[in-house]
XYZ file of C-alpha atoms in Angstrom:
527
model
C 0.000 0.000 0.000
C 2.843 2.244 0.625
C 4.184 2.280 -2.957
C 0.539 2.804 -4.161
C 0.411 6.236 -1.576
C 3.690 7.327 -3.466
C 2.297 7.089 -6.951
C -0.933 8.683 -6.062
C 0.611 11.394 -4.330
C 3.171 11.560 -7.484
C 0.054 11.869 -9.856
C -1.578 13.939 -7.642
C 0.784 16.791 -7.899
C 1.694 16.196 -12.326
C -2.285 16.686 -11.723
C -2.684 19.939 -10.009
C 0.394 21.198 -11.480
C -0.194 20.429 -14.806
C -2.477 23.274 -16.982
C -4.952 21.645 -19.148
C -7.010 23.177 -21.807
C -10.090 21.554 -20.594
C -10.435 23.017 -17.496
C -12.850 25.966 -17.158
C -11.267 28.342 -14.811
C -13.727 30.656 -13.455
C -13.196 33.014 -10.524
C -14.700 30.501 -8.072
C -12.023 27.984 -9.148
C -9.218 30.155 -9.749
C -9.816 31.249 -5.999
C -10.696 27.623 -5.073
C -7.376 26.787 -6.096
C -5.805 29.550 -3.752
C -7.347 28.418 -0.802
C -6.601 24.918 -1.294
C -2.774 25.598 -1.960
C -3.157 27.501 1.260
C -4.240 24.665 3.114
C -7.434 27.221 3.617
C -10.103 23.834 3.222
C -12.804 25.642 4.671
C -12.345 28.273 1.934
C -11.706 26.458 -0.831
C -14.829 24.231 -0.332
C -16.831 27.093 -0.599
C -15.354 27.796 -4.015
C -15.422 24.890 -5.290
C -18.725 24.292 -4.547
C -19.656 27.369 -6.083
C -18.206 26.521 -9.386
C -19.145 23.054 -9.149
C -22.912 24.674 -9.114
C -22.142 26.831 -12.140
C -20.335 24.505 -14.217
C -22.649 21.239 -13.373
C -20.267 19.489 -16.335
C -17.125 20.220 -14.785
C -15.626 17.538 -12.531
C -12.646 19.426 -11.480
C -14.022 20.947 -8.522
C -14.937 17.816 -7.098
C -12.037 16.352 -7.846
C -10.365 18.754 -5.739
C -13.586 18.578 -3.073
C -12.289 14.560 -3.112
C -8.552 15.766 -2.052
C -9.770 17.749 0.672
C -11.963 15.300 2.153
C -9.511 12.291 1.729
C -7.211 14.828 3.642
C -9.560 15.738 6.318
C -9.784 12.007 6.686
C -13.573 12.339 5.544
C -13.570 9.236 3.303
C -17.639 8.803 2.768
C -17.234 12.097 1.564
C -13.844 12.193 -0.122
C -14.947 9.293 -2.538
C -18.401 10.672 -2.917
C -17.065 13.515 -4.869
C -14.039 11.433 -6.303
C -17.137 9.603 -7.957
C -18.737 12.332 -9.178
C -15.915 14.010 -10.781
C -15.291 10.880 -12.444
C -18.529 11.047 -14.316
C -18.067 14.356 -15.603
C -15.535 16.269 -17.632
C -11.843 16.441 -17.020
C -8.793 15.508 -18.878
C -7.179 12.176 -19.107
C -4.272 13.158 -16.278
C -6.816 13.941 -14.015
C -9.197 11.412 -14.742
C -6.524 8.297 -14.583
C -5.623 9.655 -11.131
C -9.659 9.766 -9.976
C -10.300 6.629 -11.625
C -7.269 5.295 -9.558
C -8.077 6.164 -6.554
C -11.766 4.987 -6.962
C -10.063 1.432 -8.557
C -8.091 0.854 -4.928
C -10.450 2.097 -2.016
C -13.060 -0.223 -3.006
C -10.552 -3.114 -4.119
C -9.060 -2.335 -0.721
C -12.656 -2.651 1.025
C -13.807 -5.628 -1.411
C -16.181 -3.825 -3.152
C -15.811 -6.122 -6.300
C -18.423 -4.136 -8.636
C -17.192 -1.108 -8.356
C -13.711 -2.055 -8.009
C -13.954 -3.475 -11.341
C -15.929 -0.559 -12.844
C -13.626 1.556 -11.945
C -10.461 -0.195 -12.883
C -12.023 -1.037 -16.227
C -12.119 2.586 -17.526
C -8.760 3.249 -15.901
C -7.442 0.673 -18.184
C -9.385 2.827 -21.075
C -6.388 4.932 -20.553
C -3.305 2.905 -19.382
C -4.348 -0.784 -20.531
C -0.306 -0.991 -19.903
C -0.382 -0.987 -16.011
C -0.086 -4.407 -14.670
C -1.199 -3.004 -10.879
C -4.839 -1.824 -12.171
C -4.834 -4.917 -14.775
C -4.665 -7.443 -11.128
C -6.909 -5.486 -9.070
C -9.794 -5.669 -12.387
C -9.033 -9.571 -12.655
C -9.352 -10.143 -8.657
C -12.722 -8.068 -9.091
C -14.042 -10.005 -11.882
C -12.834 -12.771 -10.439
C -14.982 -12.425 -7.412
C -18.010 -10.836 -8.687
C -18.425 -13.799 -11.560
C -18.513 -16.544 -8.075
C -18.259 -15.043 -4.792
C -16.848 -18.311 -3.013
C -13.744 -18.277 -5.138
C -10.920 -15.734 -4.691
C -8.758 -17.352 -7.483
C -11.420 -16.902 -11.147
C -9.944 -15.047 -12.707
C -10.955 -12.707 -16.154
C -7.746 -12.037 -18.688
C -8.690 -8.798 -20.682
C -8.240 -9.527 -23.981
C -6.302 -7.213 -26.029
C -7.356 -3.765 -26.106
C -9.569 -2.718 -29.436
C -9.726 1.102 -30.100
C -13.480 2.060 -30.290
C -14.643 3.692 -33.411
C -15.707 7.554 -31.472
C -18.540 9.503 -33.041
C -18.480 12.780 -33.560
C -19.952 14.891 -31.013
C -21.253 17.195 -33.450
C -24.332 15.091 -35.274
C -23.330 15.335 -38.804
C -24.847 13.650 -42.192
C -22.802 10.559 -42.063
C -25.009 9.539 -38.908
C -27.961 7.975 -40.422
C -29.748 7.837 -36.808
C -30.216 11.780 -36.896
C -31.674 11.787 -40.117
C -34.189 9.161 -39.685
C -35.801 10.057 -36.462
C -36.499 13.461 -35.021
C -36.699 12.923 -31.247
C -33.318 13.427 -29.688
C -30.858 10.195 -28.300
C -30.253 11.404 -24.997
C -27.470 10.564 -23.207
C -27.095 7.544 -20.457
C -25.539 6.990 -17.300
C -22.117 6.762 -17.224
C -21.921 2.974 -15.957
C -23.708 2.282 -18.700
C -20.855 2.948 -21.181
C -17.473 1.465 -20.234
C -17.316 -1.027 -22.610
C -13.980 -0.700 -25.124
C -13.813 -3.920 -26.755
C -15.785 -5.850 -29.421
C -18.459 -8.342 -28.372
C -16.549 -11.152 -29.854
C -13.768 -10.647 -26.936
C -16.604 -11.310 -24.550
C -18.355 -14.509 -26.313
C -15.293 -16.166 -25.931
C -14.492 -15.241 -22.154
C -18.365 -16.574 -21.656
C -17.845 -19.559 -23.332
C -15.433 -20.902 -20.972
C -16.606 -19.129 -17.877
C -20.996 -18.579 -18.642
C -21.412 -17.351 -15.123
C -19.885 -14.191 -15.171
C -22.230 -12.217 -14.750
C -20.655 -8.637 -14.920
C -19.151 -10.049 -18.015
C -22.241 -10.549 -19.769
C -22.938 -7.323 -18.854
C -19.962 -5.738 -20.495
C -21.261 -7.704 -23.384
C -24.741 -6.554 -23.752
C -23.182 -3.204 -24.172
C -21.037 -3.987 -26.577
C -23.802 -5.669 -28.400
C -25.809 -2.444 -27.951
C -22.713 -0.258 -28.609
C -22.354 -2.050 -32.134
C -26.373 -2.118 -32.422
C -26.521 -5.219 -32.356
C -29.835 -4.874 -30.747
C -31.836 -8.131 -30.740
C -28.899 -10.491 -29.408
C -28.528 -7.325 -26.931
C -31.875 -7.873 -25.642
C -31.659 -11.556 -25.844
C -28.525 -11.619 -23.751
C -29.969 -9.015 -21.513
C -33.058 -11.219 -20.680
C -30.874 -13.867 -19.656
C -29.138 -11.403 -16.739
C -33.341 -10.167 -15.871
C -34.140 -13.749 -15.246
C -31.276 -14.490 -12.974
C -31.305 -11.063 -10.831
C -35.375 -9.834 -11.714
C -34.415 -6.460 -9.513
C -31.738 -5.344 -11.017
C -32.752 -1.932 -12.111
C -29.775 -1.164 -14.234
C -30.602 -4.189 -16.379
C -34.250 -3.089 -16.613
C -33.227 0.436 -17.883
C -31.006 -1.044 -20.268
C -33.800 -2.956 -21.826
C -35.692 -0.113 -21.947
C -33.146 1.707 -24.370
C -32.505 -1.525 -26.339
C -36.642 -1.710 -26.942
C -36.310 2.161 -27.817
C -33.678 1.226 -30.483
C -36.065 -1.708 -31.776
C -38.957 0.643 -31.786
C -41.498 -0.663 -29.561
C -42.323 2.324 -27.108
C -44.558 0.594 -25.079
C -42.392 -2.202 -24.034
C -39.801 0.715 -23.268
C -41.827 1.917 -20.951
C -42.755 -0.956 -19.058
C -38.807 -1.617 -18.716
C -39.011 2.001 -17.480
C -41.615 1.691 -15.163
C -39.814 -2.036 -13.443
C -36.100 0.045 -13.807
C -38.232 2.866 -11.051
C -39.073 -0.170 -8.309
C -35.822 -0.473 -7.170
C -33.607 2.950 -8.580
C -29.948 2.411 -8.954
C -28.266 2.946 -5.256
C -25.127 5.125 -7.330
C -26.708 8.501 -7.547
C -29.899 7.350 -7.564
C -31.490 11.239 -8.985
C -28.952 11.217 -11.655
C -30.255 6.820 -12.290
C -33.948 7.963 -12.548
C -33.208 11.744 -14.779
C -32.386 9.303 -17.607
C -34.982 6.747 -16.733
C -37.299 9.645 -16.659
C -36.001 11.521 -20.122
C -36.188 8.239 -21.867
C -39.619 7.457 -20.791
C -40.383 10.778 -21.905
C -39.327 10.179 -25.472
C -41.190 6.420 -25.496
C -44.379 8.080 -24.669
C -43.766 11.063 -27.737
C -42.986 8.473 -29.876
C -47.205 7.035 -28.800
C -48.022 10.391 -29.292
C -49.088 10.417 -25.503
C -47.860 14.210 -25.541
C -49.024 14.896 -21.707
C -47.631 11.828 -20.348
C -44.511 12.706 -22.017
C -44.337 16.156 -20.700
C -44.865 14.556 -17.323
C -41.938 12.105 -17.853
C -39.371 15.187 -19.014
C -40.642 17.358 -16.192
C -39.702 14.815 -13.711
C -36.195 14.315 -15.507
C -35.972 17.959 -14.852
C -36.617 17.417 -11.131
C -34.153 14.840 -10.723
C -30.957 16.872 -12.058
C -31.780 20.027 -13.662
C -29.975 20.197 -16.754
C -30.973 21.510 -20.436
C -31.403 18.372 -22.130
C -35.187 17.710 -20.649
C -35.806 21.820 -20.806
C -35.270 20.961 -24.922
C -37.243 17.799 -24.852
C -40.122 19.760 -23.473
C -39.790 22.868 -26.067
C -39.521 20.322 -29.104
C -42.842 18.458 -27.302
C -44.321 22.110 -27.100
C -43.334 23.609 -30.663
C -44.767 20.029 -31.879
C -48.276 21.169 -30.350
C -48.043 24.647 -31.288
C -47.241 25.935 -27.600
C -45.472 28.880 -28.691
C -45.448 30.495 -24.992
C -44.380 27.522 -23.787
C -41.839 26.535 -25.954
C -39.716 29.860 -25.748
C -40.328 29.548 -21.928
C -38.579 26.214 -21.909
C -36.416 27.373 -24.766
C -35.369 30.160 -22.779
C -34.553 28.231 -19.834
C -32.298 25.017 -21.298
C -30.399 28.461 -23.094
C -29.550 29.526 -19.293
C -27.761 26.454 -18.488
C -26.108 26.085 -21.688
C -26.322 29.772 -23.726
C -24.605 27.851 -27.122
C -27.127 25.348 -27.473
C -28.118 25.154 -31.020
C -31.451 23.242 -30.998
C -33.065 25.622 -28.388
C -32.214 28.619 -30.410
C -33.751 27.055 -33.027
C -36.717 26.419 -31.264
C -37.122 29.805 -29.433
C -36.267 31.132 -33.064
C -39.390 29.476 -34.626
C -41.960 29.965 -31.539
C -41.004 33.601 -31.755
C -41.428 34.048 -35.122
C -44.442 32.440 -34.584
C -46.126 34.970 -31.710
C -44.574 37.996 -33.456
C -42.594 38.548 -31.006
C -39.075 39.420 -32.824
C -37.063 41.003 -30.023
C -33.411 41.152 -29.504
C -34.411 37.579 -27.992
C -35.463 36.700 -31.411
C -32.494 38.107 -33.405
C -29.591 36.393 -31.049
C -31.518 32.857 -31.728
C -31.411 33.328 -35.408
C -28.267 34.533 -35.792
C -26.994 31.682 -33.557
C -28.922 29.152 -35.373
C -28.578 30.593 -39.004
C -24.403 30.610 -38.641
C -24.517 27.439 -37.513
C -25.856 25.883 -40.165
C -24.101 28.044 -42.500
C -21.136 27.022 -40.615
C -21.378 23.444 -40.393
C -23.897 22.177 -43.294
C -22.766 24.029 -46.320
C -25.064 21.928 -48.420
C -28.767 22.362 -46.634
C -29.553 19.090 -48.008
C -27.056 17.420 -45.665
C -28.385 18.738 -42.906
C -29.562 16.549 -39.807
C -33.246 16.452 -39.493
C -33.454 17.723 -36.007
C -31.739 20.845 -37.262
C -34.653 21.228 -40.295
C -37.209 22.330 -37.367
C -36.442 25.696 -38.253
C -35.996 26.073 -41.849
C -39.140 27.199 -43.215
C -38.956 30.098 -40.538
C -35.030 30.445 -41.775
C -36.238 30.705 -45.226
C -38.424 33.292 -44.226
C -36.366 35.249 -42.475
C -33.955 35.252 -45.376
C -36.588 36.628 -47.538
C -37.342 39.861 -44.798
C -33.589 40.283 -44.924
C -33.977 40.567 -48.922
C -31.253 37.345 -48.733
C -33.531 35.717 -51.715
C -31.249 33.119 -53.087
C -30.288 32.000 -49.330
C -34.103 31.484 -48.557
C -35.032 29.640 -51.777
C -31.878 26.746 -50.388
C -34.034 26.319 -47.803
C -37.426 26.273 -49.205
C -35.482 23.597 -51.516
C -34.761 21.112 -49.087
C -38.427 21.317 -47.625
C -39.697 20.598 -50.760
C -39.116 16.464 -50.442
C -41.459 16.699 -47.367
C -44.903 16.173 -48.768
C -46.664 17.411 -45.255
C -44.373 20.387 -45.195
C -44.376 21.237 -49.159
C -47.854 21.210 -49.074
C -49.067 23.266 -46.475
C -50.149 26.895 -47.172
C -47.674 28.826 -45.046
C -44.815 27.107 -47.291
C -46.642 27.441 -51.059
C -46.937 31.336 -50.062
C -43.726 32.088 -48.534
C -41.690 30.472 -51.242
C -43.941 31.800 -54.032
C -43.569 35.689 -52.208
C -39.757 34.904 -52.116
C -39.579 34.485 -55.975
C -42.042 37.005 -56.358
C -39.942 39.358 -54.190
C -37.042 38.052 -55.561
C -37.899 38.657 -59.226
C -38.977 35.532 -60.314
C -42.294 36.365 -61.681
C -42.839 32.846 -63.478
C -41.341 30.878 -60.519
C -43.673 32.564 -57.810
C -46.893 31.815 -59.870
C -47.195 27.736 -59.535
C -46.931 28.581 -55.381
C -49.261 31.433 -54.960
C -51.533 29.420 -57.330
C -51.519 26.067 -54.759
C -52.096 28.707 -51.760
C -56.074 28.008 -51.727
C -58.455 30.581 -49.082
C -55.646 33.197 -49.354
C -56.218 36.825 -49.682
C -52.370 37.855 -49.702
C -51.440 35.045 -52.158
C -54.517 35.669 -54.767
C -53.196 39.745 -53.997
C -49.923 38.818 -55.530
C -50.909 36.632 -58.127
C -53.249 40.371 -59.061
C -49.463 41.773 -58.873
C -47.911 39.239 -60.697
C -49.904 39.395 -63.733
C -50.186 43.087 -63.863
C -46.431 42.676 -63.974
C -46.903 40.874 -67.226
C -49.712 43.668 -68.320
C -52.435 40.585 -67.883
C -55.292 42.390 -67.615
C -57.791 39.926 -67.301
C -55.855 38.029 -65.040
C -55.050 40.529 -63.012
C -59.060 41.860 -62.632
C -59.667 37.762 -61.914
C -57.038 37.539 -59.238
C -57.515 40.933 -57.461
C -61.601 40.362 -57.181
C -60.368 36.730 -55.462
C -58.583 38.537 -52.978
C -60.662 41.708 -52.419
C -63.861 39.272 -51.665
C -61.470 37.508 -48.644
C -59.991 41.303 -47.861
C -61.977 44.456 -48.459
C -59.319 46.800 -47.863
C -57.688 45.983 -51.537
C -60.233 47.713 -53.091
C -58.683 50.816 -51.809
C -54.685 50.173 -52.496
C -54.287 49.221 -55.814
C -53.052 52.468 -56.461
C -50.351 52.264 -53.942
C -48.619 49.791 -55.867
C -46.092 50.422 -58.319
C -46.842 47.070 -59.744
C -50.214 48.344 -61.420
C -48.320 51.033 -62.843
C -49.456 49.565 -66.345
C -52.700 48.045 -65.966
C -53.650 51.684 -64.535
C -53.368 52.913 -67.648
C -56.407 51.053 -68.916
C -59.860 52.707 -68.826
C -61.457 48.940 -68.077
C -59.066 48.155 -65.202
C -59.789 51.824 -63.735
C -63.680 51.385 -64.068
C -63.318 47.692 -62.137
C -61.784 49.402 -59.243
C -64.479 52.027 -59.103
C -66.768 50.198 -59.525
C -65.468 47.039 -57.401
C -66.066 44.804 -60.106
C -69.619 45.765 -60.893
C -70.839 45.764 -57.540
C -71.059 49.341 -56.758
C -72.644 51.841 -59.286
């Protein structure tokens, strides 16, 4: 144990010592990091705690909350927040040296799970260190048959995963196909590194490992490999019915599969018995699954129960965006720029709720400084990182008739008609009156007399569109046209009667006695 206290103590000061570019040094931390140089715990809890409440992502602060603890000979308390920093973001130094620590205490106190959690995603980055590589076999060993201290699992040799790109881009199918956000799971729930064929032949010598079949439904479910996930997976519910992890799990894998309903009664058996570790954080992604299982019925009010509750658990932004893409789905405008507004609090350069207070604004009218920052941080985006519209994600397409728009108020005609273009393949969308007008006033604005025509023609029960049809033709010095389409629109809207002669466009058709005698005479109706 004594060598071990040396190289944690060595790694402990490369850690603190060494600047990273991941770390998000606020004033809180900065003077966090005073205090605890000072030996001044009492003062440097404080801090951290006060970044660790403004940076909920950041796990640096309780990494350093762990330190003080440990020295303060608070263990409960010192691995508490050793764990939690470990789920959340720091760099590889620092995490090897959490996930260390974490790895030893509960090999040292024979807490085989965790121990073997733990040293598994140390060995993510260090599959070189013989030390870690025992203490995960001696875990394995004892988890897979408790009366037996000498099982042992080899770890086969280490695959490198294929990593997705954060950013959801076109070569990710998933995104395209289905609308509703894949949210995030626990982190437990994602330390697998190798390829399900390294676990099918552990299991075939040693079929009662049980954590091992475990690593290998997520590997399964990693490569989405979803029915032999869910067939494995029923195999570890039959033998340990409580287990809510595995119940959650299934709940995903039936998400994948698309069959909602058996989701949610995973869901519902995963909530029975929560998930001791951080049981709020366990039931958030129950919760925010559940949520999306009951959108997918179309049960909108049990799924804004479901996301509401997520929010309860930890808030975050990711349910606060679930709820304004349920809301802008049922034409909640208020709503959906309320939630909007608050997932954009905890995390101000999120795209999708720009997007969405964007189009729920535009909706209402309401185009206030509110409304301009969303669209400029949603239009550059997309400029930005889908120069071809077409390759857009769908989840980013929410916006794009109200984009189009937009670019047509800004006189940007060219720009709008890119996105009109990609809307056009959606029948429900392509078809609908607010898109046949707006793209036929865009070419019509845009000086595409012939082009705007076909649109404003398909816009049935419209007085505006049948108004610039009366424009387009006199345009083309139609006159009977232009008589036939401004009557349409002055029987829907009065007030046309009286601004003909406003518009330049009619600058022609004036000219003639006939057309000057129908507007007198509102088409006959008025002596």
């Amino acid at each position: 144990m004594e060598s071990v206290r040396k190289y944690l103590s060595f790694l402990f000061t490369f850690v603190i010592f060494h600047t990273t570019v991941f770390a998000i040094d606020s004033d809180a931390m900065k003077e966090g990091k005073k205090a605890f140089s000072k030996k001044a715990y009492g003062e440097a809890i404080k801090k951290f705690t006060k970044h660790a409440d403004s940076h909920p992502q950041d796990g640096e602060a309780y990494m350093y909350l762990g330190y003080i603890y440990e020295y303060k000979k608070d263990y409960p308390k010192s691995i508490q927040n050793f764990r939690r920093a470990a789920d959340l973001d720091l760099d590889k130094e620092q995490r090897k040296t959490v996930l260390l620590k974490l790895a030893l205490f509960f090999n040292y106190h024979q807490d085989w799970n965790l121990s073997a959690t733990y040293a598994s995603r140390y060995l993510k980055y260090d599959p070189k260190n013989e030390e870690v590589q025992k203490i995960y076999n001696r875990a394995v060993g004892n988890k897979g048959n408790p009366s037996s201290t000498t099982q042992t699992y080899t770890q086969p040799t280490k695959v490198e995963p294929k990593h997705e790109s954060k950013q959801t881009d076109s070569k990710q199918p998933d995104s395209k196909k289905d609308p509703i956000k894949k949210v995030d799971e626990p982190g437990e729930d994602k330390e697998t590194t190798k390829p399900s064929e390294s676990y099918e032949q552990i299991l075939a010598n040693q079929p009662n490992l049980e954590d091992v079949r475990w690593d290998y439904v997520l590997a399964l479910f990693d490569e989405k490999k979803y029915d032999k996930a869910e067939t494995t997976l029923n195999i570890l519910i039959e033998k340990n019915p409580t287990r809510s992890r595995y119940h959650y799990k299934m709940g995903i894998i039936k998400l994948r599969l698309d069959d909602p309903k058996a989701a949610i009664e995973s869901f519902e058996r995963a909530k029975k018995n929560p998930f001791s570790k951080d049981t709020n954080v366990f039931l958030y992604y129950v919760y925010l699954n559940e949520g999306i299982a009951y959108q997918k019925l179309a049960e909108i009010d049990k799924a804004e129960s479901s996301f509401l509750e997520a929010f309860k658990q930890v808030p975050k932004d990711t349910p606060l965006l679930a709820l304004a893409r349920l809301y802008e789905q049922k034409s909640d405008w208020e709503k959906c720029i309320q939630s909007s507004d608050k997932a954009l609090s905890f995390n101000p350069n999120q795209v999708e709720s720009h997007m969405f207070r964007f189009v729920c604004m535009f909706e209402v009218g309401n185009k206030t400084k509110k409304f301009e920052s969303s669209f400029a941080k949603y239009s550059e985006f997309i400029k930005n990182k889908f120069p071809d519209p077409t390759q857009t994600p769908e989840k980013y397409q929410v916006g794009f008739l109200k984009l189009a728009r937009k670019y047509t108020e800004n006189n940007a005609f060219d720009t709008a008609d890119l996105y009109f273009a990609v809307l056009e393949k959606d029948q429900t969308i392509s078809s609908g009156r607010e898109y046949l007008f707006y793209r036929g006033r865009n070419y019509f604005y845009g000086g595409k007399i012939d082009s705007a025509i076909p649109y404003l023609q398909k816009t049935s029960g419209s007085s505006a569109a049948h108004y610039l049809l009366a424009r387009c033709y006199a345009k083309k010095n139609d006159i009977t046209k232009t008589k036939e389409e401004f009557q349409l629109a002055a029987d829907l809207k009065p007030e046309y009667w009286t601004s003909a002669n406003l518009e330049k466009d009619f600058k022609e058709v004036w000219k003639d006695n006939s057309f000057q005698e129908f507007l007198r005479t509102k088409a006959g109706k008025v002596p």
